[in-house]
XYZ file of N, CA and C in Angstrom:
447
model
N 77.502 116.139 95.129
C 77.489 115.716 96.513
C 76.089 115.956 97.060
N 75.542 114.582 97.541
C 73.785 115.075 98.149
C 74.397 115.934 99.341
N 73.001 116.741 99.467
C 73.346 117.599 101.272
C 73.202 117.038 102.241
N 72.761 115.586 102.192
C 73.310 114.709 103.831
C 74.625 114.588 103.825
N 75.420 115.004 102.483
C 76.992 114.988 103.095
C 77.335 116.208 103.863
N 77.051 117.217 103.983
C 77.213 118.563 104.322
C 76.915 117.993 105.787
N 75.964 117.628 106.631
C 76.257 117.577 107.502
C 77.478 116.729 108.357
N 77.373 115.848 107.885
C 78.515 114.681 108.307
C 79.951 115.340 108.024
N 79.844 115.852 107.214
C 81.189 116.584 106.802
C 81.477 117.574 107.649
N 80.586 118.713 108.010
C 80.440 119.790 109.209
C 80.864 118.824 110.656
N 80.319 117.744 110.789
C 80.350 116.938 112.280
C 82.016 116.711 112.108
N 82.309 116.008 111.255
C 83.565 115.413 111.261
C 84.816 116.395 111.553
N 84.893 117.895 110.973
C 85.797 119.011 111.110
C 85.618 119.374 112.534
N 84.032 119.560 113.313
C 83.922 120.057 114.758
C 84.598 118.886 115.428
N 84.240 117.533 115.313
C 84.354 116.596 116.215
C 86.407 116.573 116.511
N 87.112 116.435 115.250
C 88.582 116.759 114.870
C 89.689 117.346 115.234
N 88.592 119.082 115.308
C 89.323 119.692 115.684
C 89.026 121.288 115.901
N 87.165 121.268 116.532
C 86.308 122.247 116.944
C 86.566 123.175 115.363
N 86.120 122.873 114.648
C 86.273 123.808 113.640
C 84.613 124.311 113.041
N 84.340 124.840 111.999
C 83.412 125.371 111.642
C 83.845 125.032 110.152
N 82.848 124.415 108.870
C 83.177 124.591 108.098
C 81.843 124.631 107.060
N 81.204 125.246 106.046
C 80.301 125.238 105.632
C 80.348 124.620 103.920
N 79.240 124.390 103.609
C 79.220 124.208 102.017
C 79.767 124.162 101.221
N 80.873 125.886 101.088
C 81.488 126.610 100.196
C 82.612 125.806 100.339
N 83.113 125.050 101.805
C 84.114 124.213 101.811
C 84.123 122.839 101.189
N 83.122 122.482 101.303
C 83.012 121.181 100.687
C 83.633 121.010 99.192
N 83.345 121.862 98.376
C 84.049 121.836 97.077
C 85.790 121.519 97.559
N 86.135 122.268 98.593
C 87.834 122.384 98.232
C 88.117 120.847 99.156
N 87.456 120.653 100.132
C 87.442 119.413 100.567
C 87.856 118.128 99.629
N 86.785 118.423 98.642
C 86.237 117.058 97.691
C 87.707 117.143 97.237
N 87.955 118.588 96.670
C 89.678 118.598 95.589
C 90.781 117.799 96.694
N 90.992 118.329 97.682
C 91.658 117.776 98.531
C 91.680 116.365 99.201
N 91.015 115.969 99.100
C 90.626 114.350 99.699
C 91.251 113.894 98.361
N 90.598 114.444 97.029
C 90.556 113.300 95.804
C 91.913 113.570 95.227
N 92.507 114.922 95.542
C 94.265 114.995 94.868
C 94.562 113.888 95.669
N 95.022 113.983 97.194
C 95.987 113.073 98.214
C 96.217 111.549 97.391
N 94.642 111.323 97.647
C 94.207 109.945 96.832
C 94.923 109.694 95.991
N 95.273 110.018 94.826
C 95.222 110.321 93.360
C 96.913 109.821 93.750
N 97.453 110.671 94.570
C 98.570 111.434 95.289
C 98.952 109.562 95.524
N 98.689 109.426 96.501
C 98.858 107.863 97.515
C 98.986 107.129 96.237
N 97.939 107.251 95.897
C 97.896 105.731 94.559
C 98.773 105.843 93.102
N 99.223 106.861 93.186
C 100.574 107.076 91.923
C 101.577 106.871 92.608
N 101.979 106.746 93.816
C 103.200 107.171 94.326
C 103.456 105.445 94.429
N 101.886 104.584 94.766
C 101.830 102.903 94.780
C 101.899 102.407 93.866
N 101.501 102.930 92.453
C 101.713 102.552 91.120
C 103.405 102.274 90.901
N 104.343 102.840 91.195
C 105.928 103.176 91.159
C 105.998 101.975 91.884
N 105.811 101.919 93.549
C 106.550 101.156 94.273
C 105.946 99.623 93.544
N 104.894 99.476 93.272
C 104.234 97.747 92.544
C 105.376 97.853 91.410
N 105.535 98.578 90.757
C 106.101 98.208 89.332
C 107.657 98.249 89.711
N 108.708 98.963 90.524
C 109.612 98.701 90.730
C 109.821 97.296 91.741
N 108.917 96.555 92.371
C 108.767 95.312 92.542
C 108.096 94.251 91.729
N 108.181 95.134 90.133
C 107.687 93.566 89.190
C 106.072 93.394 89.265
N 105.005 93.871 90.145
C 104.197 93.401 90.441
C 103.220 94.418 89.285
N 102.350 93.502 88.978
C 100.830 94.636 88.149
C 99.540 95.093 88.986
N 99.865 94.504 90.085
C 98.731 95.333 91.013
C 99.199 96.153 92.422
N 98.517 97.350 92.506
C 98.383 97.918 93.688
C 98.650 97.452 94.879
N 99.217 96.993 95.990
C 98.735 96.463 96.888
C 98.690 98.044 98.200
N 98.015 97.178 99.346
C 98.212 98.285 100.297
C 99.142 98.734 100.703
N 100.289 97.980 100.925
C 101.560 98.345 101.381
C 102.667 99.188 100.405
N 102.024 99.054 99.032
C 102.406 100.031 98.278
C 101.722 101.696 98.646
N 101.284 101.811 98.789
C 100.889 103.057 98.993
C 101.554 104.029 100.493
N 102.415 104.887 100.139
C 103.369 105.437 101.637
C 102.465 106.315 102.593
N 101.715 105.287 103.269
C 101.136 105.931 104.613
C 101.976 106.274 105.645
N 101.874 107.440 105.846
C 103.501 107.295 107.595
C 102.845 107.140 108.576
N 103.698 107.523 109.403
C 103.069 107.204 110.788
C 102.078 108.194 111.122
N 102.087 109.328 110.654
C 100.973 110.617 111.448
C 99.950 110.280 110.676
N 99.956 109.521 109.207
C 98.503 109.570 108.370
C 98.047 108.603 109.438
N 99.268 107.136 109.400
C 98.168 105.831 110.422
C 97.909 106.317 111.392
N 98.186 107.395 112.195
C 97.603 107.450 113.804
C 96.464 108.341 113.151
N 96.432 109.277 112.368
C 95.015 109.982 112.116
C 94.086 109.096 111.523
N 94.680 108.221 110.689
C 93.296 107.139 110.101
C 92.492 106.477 111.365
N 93.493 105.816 112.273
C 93.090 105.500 113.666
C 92.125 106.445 114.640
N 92.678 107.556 114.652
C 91.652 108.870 115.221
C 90.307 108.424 114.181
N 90.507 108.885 113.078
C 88.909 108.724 112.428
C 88.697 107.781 112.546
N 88.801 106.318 112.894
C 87.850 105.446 112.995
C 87.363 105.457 114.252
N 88.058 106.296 115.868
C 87.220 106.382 116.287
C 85.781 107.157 116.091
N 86.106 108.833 115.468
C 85.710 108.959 115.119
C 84.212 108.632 114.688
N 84.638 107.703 113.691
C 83.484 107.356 112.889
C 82.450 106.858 113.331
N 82.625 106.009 114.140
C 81.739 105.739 114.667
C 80.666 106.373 115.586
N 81.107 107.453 115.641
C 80.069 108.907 115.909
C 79.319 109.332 115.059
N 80.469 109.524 114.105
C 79.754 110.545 112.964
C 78.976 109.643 111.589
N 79.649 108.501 111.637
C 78.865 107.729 110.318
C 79.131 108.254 109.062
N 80.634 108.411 108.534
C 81.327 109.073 107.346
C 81.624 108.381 106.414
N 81.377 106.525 106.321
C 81.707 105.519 105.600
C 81.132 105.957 104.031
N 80.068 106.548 104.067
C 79.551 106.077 102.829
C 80.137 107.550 102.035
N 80.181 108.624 102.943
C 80.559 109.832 102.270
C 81.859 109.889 101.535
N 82.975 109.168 102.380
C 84.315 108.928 102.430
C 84.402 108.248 100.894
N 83.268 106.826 100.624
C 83.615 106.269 99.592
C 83.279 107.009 98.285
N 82.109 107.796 98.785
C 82.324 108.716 97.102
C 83.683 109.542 97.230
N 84.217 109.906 98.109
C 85.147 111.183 97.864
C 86.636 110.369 97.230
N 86.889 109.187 98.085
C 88.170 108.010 97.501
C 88.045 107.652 95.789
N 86.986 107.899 95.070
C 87.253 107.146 94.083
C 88.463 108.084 93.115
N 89.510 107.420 92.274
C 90.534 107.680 91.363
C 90.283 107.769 90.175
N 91.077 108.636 89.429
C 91.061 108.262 88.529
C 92.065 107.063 87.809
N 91.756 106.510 86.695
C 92.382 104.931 86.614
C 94.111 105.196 86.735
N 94.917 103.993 86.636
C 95.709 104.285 86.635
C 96.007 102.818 85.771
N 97.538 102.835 85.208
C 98.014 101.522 84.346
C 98.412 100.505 84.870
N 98.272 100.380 86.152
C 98.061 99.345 87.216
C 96.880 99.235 87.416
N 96.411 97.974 87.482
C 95.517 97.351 88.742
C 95.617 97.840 90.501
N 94.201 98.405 90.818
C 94.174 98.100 92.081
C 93.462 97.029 92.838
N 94.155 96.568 93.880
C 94.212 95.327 94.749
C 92.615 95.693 95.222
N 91.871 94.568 95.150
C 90.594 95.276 96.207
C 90.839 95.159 97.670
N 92.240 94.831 97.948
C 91.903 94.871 99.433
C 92.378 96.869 99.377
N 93.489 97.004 98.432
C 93.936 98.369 98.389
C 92.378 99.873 98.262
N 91.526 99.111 97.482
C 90.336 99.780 97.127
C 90.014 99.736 98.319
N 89.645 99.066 99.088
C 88.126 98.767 100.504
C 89.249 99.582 101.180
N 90.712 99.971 101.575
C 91.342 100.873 102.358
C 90.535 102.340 102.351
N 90.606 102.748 101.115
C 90.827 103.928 100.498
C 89.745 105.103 101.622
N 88.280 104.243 101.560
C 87.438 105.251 102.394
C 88.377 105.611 103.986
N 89.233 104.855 104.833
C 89.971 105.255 105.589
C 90.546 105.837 105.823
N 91.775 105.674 104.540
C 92.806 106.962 104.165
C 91.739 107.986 104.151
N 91.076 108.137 103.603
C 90.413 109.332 102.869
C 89.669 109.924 104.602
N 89.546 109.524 105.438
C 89.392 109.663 106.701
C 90.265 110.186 107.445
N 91.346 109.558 107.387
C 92.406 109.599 108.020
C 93.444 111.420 107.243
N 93.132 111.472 105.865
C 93.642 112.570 105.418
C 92.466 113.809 105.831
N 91.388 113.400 106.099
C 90.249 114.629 106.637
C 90.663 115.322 108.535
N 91.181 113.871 108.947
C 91.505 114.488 110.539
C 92.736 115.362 110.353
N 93.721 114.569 109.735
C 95.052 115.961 109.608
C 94.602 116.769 109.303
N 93.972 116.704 108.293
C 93.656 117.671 107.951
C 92.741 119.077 108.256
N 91.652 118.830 109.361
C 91.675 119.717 109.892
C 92.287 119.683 111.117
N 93.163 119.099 111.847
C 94.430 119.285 113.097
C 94.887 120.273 112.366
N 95.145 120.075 110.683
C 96.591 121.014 110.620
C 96.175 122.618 110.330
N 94.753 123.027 110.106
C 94.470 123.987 110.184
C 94.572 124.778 111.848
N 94.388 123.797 112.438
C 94.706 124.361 114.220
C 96.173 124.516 114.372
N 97.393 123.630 113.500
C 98.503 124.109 113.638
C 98.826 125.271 113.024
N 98.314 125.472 111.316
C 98.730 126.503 111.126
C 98.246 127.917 111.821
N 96.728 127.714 112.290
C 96.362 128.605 112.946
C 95.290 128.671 114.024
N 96.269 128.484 115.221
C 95.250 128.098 116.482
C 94.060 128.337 117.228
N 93.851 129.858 116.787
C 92.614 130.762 116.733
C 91.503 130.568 115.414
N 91.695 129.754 114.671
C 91.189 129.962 113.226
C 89.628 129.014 113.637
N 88.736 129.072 112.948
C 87.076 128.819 113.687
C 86.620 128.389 112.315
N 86.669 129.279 111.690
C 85.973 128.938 110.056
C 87.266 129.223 109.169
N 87.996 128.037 108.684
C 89.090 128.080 107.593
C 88.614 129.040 106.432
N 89.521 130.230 105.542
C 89.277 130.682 104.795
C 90.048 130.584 103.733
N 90.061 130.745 102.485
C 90.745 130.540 101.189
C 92.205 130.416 101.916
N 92.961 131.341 102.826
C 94.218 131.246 102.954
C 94.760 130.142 103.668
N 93.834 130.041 104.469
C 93.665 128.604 105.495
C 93.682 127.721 104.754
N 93.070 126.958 104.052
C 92.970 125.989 103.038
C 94.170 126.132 101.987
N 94.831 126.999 101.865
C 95.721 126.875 100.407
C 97.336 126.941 101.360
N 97.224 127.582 102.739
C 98.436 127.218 103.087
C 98.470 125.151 103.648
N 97.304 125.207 104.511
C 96.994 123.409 104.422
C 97.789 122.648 103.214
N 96.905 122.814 102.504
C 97.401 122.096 100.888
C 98.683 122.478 100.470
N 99.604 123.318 100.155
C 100.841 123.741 100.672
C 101.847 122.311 101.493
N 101.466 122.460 103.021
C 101.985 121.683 103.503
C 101.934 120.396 103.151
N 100.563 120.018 102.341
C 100.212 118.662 102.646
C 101.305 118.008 101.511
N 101.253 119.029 100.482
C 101.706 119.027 99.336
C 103.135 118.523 99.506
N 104.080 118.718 100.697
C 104.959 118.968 100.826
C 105.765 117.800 100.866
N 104.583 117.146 101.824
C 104.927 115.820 102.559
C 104.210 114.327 101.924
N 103.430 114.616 101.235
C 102.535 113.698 100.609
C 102.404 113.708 98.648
């Protein structure tokens, strides 16, 4: 990851959800953005193939309603912070035995947006005082995310 992502990445957690997050986070970030991903696009692999189909599409992939209203938050967002290009290194998958749709691909930097705002909201849910997330912060997050996604 170059270190012009470090900042954009720092902007995007304050702008979210006043948080603080440094460097050392970025590693668990990257894991977390790129499981969900991974996460979304296996779960779309199932729904294409139990409809016969060999490619990905977008509507295969189970976004709910709290991911679409947070993808929506980050695109306002974004346009503050300028996270497009960071987002697309963090979306890429590993392959899968499906085809993905390129309209499903050109999504992905969004989701991957849209899973960064919950994602730090949900550190303010699990803990409303919390400023700089720490190992426990982050592994109860992932926990939940785990739960639902």
């Amino acid at each position: 990851m170059p270190p012009t992502g470090i900042p954009q990445f720092q902007r995007l957690f304050r702008a979210a959800a006043s948080l603080n997050v440094d460097k050392d986070d970025l590693k668990r970030y990257d894991d977390f953005v790129d499981g969900k991903i991974h996460d979304l696009l296996l779960i779309g692999q199932a729904h294409a193939r139990s409809n016969g189909r060999d490619v990905i599409q977008p509507h295969d992939l189970p976004v709910t309603k709290g991911l679409q209203e947070s993808i929506h938050e980050f695109r306002k967002l974004d346009e503050e912070v300028e996270l497009q290009s960071l987002l697309e290194r963090l979306a890429r998958h590993p392959p899968f035995d499906l085809a993905v749709a390129d309209e499903t691909e050109e999504g992905l930097p969004d989701i991957a947006g849209g899973l960064t705002v919950a994602l730090a909201r949900a550190f303010k849910l699990i803990d409303s005082k919390v400023k700089n997330p720490h190992t426990e912060h982050w592994e109860r997050v992932a926990r939940v995310f785990d739960l639902l996604l």
